PDB file of C-alpha atoms in Angstrom:
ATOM      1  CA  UNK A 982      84.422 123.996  51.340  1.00  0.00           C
ATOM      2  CA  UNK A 983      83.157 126.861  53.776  1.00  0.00           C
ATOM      3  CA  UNK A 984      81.477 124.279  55.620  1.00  0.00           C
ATOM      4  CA  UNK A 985      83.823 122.016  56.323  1.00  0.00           C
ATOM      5  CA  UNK A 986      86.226 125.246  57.573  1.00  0.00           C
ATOM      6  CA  UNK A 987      83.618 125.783  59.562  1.00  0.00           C
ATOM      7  CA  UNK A 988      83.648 122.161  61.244  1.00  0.00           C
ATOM      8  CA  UNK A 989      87.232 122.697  61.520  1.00  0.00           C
ATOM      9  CA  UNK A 990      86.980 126.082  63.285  1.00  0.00           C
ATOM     10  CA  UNK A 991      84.277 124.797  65.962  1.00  0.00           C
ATOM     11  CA  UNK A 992      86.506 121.257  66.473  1.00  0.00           C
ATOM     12  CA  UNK A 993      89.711 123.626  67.406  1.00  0.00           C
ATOM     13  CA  UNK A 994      87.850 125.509  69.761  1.00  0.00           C
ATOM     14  CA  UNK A 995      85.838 122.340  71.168  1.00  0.00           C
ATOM     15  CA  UNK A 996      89.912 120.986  72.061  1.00  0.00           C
ATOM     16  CA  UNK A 997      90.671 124.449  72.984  1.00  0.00           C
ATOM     17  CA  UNK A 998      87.656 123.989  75.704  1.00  0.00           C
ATOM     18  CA  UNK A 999      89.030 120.890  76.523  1.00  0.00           C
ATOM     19  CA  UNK A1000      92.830 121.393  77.200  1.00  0.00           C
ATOM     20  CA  UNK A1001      91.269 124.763  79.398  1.00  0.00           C
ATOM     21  CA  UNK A1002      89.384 121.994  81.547  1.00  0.00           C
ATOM     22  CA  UNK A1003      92.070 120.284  81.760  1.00  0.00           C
ATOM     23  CA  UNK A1004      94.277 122.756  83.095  1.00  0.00           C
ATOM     24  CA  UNK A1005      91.838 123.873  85.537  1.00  0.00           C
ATOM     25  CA  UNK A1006      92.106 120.566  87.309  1.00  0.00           C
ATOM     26  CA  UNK A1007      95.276 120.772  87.625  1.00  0.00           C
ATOM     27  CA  UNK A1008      95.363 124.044  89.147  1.00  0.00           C
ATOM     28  CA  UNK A1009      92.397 125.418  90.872  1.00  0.00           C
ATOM     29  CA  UNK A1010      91.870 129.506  89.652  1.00  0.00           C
ATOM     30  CA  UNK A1011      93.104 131.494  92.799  1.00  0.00           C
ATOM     31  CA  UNK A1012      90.057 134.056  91.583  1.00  0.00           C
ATOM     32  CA  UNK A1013      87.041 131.259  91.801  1.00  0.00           C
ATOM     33  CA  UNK A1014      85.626 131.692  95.752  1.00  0.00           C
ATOM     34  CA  UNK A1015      84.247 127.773  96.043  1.00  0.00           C
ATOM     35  CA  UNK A1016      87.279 125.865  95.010  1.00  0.00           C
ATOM     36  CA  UNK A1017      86.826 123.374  97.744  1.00  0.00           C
ATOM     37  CA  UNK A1018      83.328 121.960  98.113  1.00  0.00           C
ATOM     38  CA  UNK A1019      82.127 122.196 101.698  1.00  0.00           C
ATOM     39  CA  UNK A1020      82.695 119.760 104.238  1.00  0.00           C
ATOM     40  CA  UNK A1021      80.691 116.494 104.729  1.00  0.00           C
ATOM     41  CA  UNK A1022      79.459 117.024 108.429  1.00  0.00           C
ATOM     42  CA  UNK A1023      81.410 114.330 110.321  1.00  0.00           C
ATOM     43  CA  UNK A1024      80.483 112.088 113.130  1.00  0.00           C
ATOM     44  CA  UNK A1025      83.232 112.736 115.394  1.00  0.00           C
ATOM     45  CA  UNK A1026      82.285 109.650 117.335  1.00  0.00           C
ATOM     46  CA  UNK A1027      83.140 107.320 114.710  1.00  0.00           C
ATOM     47  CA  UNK A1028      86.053 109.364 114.024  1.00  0.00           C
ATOM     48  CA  UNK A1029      87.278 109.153 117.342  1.00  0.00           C
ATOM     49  CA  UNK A1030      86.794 105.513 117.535  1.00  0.00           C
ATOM     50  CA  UNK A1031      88.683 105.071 114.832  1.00  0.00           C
ATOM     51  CA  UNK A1032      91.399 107.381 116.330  1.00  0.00           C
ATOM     52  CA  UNK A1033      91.392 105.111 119.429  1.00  0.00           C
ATOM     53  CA  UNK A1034      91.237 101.986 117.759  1.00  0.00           C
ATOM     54  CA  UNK A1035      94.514 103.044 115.879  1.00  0.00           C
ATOM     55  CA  UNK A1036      96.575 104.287 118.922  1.00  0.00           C
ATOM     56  CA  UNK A1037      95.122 101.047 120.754  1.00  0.00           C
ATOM     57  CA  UNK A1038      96.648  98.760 118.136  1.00  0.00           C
ATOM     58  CA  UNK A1039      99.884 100.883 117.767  1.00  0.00           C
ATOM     59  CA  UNK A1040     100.283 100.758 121.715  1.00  0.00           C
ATOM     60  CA  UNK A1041      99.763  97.119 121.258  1.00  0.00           C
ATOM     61  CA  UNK A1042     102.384  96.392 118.833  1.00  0.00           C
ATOM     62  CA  UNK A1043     104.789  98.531 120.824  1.00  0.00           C
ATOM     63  CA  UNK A1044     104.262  96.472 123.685  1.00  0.00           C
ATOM     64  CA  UNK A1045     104.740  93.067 121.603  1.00  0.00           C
ATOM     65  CA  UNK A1046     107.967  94.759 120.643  1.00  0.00           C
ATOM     66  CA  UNK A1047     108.952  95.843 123.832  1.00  0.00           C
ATOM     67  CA  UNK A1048     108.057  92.421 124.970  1.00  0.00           C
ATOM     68  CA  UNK A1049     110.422  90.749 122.211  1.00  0.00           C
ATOM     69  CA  UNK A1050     113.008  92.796 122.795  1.00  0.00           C
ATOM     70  CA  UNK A1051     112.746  92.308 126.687  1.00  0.00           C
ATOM     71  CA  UNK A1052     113.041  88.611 125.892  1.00  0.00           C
ATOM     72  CA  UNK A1053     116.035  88.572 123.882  1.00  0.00           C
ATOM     73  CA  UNK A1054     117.930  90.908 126.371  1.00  0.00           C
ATOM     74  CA  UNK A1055     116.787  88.717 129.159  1.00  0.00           C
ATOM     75  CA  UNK A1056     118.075  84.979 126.882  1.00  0.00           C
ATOM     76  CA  UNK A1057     121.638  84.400 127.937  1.00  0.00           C
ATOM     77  CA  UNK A1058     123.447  85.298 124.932  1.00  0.00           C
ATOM     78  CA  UNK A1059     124.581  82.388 122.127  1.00  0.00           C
ATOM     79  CA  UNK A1060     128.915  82.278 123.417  1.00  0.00           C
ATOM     80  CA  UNK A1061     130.195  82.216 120.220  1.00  0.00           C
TER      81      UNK A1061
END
């Protein structure tokens, strides 16, 4: 009997543990200093290249649009 209270008593704190993890993932303590790991050193030229490639293809589509929408204005309207 004492032993199995005993397994009991170590499983309830083994889920206390757990649900304490668990809570700490969902909110980081304010009191721990290294909450965020530090950053990855990034190569800012693939990052920018990226960056450009993006605002390239964005200008692009604009323009297709701006092209399409050009067209339409300039086709004589369907007289109903």
């Amino acid at each position: 009997a004492m032993a199995s209270c005993g397994r009991h008593s170590t499983q309830a704190r083994e889920d206390e543990q757990r649900r304490d993890e668990r809570g700490e993932q969902h909110a980081p303590a304010p009191q721990s200093p290294t909450v965020l790991p530090p950053p990855p050193p990034v190569d800012y030229g693939v990052f920018m290249q990226g960056l450009v490639q993006a605002m390239q293809t964005q200008a692009q589509t604009q323009a297709a649009l701006q092209a399409q929408l050009q067209a339409q204005a300039q086709a004589p309207a369907p007289v109903p």
